[in-house]
Short mmCIF file of C-alpha atoms and ligand atoms in Angstrom, two decimals:
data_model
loop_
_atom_site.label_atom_id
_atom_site.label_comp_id
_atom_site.label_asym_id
_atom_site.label_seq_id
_atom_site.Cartn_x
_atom_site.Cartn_y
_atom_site.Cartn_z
CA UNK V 1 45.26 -56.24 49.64
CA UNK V 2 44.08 -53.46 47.13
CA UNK V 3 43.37 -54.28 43.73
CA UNK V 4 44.45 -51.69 41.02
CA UNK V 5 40.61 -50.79 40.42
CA UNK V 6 40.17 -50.63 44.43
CA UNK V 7 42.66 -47.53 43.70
CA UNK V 8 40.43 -45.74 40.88
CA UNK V 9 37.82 -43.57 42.00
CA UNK V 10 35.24 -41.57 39.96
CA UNK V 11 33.83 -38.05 41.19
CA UNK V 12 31.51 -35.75 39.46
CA UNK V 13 32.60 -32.25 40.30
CA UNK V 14 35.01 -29.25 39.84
CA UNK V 15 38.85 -30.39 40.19
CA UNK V 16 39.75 -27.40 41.68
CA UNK V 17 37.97 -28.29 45.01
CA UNK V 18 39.70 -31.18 45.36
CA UNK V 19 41.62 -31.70 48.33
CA UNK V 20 44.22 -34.58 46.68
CA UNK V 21 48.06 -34.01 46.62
CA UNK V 22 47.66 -33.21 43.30
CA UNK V 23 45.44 -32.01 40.12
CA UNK V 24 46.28 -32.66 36.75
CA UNK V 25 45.73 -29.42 34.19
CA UNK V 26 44.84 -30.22 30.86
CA UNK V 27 46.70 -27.20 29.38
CA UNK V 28 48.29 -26.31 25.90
CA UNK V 29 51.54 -26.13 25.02
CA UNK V 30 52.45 -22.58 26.13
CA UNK V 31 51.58 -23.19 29.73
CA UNK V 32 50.36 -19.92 29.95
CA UNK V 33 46.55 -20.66 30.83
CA UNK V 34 43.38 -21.00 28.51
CA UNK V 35 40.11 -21.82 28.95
CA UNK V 36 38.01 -24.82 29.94
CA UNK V 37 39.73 -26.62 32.75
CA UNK V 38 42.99 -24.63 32.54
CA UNK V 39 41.36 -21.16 32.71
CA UNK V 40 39.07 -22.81 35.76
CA UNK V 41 42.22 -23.95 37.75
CA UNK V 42 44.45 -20.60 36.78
CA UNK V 43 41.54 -18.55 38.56
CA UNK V 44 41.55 -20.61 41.19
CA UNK V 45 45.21 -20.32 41.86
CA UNK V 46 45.64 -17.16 41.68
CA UNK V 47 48.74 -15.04 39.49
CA UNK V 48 52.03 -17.14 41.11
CA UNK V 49 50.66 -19.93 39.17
CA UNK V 50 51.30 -18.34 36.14
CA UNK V 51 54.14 -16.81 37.08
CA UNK V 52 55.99 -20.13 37.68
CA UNK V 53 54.33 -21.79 34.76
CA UNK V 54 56.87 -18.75 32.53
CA UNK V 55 59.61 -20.02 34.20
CA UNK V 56 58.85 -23.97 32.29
CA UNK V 57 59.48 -23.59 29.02
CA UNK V 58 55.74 -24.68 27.61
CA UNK V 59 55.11 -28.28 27.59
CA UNK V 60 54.99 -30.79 24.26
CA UNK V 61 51.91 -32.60 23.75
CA UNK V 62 51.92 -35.95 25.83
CA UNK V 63 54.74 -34.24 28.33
CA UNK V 64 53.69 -33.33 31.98
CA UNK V 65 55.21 -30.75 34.05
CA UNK V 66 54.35 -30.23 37.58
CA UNK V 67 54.47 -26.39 39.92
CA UNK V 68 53.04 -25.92 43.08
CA UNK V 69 48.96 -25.59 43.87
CA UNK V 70 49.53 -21.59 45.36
CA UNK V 71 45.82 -20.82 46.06
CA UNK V 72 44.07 -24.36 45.07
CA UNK V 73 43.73 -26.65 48.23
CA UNK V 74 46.26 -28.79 46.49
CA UNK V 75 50.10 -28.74 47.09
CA UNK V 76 51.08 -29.57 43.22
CA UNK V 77 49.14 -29.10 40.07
CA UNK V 78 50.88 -31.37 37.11
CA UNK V 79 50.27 -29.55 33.75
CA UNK V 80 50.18 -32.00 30.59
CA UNK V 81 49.47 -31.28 27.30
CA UNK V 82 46.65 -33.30 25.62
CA UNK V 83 46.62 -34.23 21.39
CA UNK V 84 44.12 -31.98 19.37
CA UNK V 85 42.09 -34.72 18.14
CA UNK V 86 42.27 -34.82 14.40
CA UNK V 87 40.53 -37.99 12.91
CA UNK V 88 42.71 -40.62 15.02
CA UNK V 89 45.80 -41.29 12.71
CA UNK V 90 48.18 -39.07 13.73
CA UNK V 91 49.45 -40.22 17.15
CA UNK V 92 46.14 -39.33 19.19
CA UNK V 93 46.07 -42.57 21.29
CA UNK V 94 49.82 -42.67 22.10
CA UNK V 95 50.00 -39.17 22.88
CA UNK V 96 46.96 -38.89 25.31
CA UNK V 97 48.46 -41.82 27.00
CA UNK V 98 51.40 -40.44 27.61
CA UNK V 99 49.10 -37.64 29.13
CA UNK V 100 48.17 -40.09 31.71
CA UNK V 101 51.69 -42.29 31.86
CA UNK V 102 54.05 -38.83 32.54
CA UNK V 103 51.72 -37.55 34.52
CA UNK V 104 51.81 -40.34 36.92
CA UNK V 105 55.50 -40.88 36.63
CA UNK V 106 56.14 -37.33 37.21
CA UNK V 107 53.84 -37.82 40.86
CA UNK V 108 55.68 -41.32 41.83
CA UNK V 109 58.98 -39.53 41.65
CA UNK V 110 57.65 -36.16 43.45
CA UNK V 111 55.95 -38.82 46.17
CA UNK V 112 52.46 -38.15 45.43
CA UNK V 113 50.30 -40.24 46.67
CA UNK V 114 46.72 -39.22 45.59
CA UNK V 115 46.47 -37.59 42.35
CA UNK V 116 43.05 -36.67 40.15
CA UNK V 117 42.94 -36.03 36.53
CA UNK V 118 40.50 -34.46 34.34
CA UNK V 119 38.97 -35.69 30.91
CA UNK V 120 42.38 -34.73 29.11
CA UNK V 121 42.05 -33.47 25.49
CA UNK V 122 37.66 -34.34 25.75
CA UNK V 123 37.03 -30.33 25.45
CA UNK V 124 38.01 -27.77 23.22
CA UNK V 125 40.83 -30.55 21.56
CA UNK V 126 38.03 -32.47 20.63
CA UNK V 127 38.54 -35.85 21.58
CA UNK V 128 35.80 -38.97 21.42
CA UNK V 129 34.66 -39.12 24.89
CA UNK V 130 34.68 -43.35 24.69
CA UNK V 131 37.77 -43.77 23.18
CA UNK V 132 39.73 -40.77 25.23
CA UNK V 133 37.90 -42.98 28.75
CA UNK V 134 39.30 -45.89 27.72
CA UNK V 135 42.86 -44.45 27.33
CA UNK V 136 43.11 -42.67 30.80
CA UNK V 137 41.38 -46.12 32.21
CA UNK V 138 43.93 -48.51 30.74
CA UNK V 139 46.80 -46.42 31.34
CA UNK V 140 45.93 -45.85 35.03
CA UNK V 141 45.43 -49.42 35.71
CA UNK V 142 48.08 -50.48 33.72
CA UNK V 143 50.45 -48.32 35.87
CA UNK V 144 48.27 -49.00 39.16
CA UNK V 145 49.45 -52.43 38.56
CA UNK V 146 52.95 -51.84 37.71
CA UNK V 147 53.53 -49.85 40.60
CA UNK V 148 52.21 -49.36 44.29
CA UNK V 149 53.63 -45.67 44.73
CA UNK V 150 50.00 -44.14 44.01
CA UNK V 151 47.64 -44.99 46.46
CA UNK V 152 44.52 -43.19 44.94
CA UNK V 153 43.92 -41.84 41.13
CA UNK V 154 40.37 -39.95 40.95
CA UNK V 155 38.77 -39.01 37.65
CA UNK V 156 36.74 -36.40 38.23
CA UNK V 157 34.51 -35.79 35.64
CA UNK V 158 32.50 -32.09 35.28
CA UNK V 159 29.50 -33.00 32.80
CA UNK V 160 27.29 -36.12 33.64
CA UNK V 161 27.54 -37.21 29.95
CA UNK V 162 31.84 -38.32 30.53
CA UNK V 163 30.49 -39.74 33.96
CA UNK V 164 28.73 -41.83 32.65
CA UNK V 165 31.25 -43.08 30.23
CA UNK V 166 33.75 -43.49 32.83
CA UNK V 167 31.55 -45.53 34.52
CA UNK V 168 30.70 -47.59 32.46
CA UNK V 169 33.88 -48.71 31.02
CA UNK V 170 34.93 -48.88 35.04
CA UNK V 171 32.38 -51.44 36.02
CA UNK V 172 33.38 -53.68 32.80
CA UNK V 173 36.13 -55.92 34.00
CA UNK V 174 39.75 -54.51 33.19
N1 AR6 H 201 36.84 -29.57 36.56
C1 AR6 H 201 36.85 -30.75 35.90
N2 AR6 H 201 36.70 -30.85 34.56
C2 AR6 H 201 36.53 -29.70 33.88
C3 AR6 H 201 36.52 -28.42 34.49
C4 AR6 H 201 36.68 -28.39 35.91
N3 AR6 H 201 36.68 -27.22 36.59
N4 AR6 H 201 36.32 -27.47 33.52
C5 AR6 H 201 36.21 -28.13 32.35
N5 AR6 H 201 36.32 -29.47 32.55
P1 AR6 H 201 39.27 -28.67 28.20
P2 AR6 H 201 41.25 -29.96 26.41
C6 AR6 H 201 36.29 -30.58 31.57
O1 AR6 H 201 38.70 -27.93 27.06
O2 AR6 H 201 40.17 -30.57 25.59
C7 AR6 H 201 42.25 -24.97 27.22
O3 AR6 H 201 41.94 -23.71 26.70
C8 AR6 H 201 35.65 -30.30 30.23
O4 AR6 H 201 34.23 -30.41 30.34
O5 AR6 H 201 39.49 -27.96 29.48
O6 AR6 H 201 42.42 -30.83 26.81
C9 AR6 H 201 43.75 -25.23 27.27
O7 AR6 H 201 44.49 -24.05 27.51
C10 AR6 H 201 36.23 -31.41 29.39
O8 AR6 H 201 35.51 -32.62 29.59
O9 AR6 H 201 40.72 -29.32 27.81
C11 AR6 H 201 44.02 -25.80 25.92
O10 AR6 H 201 44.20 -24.78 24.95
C12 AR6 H 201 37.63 -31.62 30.00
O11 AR6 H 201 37.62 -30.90 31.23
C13 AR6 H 201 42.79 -26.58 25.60
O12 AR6 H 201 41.73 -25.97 26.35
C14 AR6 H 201 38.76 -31.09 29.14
O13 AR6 H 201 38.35 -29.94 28.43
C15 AR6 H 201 42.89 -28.01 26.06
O14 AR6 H 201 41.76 -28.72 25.62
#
């Protein structure tokens, strides 16, 4: 049988050459594209992402929406909305995990089974690396082992610095 962490796989990489049934965007609220991993996964998928992404309404932090991949080599992409990190006490924590909670809620019910997230929120909003790879950890797991309708969550981590952190925290027992 497959433990939760048997599920949880760590790449370094580019998320928008991932061949999974779906990528998570770490977008803002508008939907409407940005830079850093949004802007990277808008180019990639050409203007129909953007032109469904009008049609949602924008996105409240912590929320997830999900359109189709278009030109990515992924059917879905689920956009959330990470917190702007500002000094812990206003909801951060909760909100970032219900980055990672709606997000995989949102692929259960759509009948995704493999799914890969970036570092949500660990960019331009700002958040500790540690305590933001703890959150997407726990929650993962925690749903992993609520739940056996995702067969594979990836992480996939762009810099070497928030691999390392990942794995780290990873290879420390749950
Ligand atoms: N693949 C994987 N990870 C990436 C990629 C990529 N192609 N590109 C960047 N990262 P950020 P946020 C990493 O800033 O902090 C946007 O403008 C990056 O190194 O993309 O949630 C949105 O529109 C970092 O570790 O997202 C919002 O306005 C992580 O992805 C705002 O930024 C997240 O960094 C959201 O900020």
């Amino acid at each position: 049988m497959k433990t939760r962490d048997d599920k949880i796989d760590l790449l370094r990489g580019d998320i928008t050459k991932l061949d999974v049934d779906a990528i998570v965007n770490a977008a803002n609220t508008s939907l409407l594209g940005g830079g850093g991993v949004d802007g990277a996964i808008h180019r990639a998928a050409g203007p129909k992402l953007l032109e469904e992404c009008r049609s949602l309404g924008g996105c409240q932090p912590g929320q997830a929406k999900i359109t189709r991949g278009y030109n990515l080599p992924v059917p879905f992409v689920i956009h959330t909305v990470g917190p702007v990190w500002s000094g812990g006490n206003r909801g951060e924590a909760e909100a970032l995990a219900n980055c990672y909670r709606n997000s995989l809620r949102l692929a259960a019910e759509k009948e995704i089974k493999t799914i890969a997230f970036p570092a949500i929120s660990c960019g331009a909003y700002r958040y500790p690396i540690a305590e933001a790879a703890q959150i997407a950890l726990r929650t993962a797991r925690d749903f992993l082992s609520a739940s056996d309708q995702i067969d594979k969550v990836i992480f996939v981590l762009i810099t070497g610095e928030i691999f390392s952190v990942y794995k780290q925290l990873l290879l420390r027992a749950g």
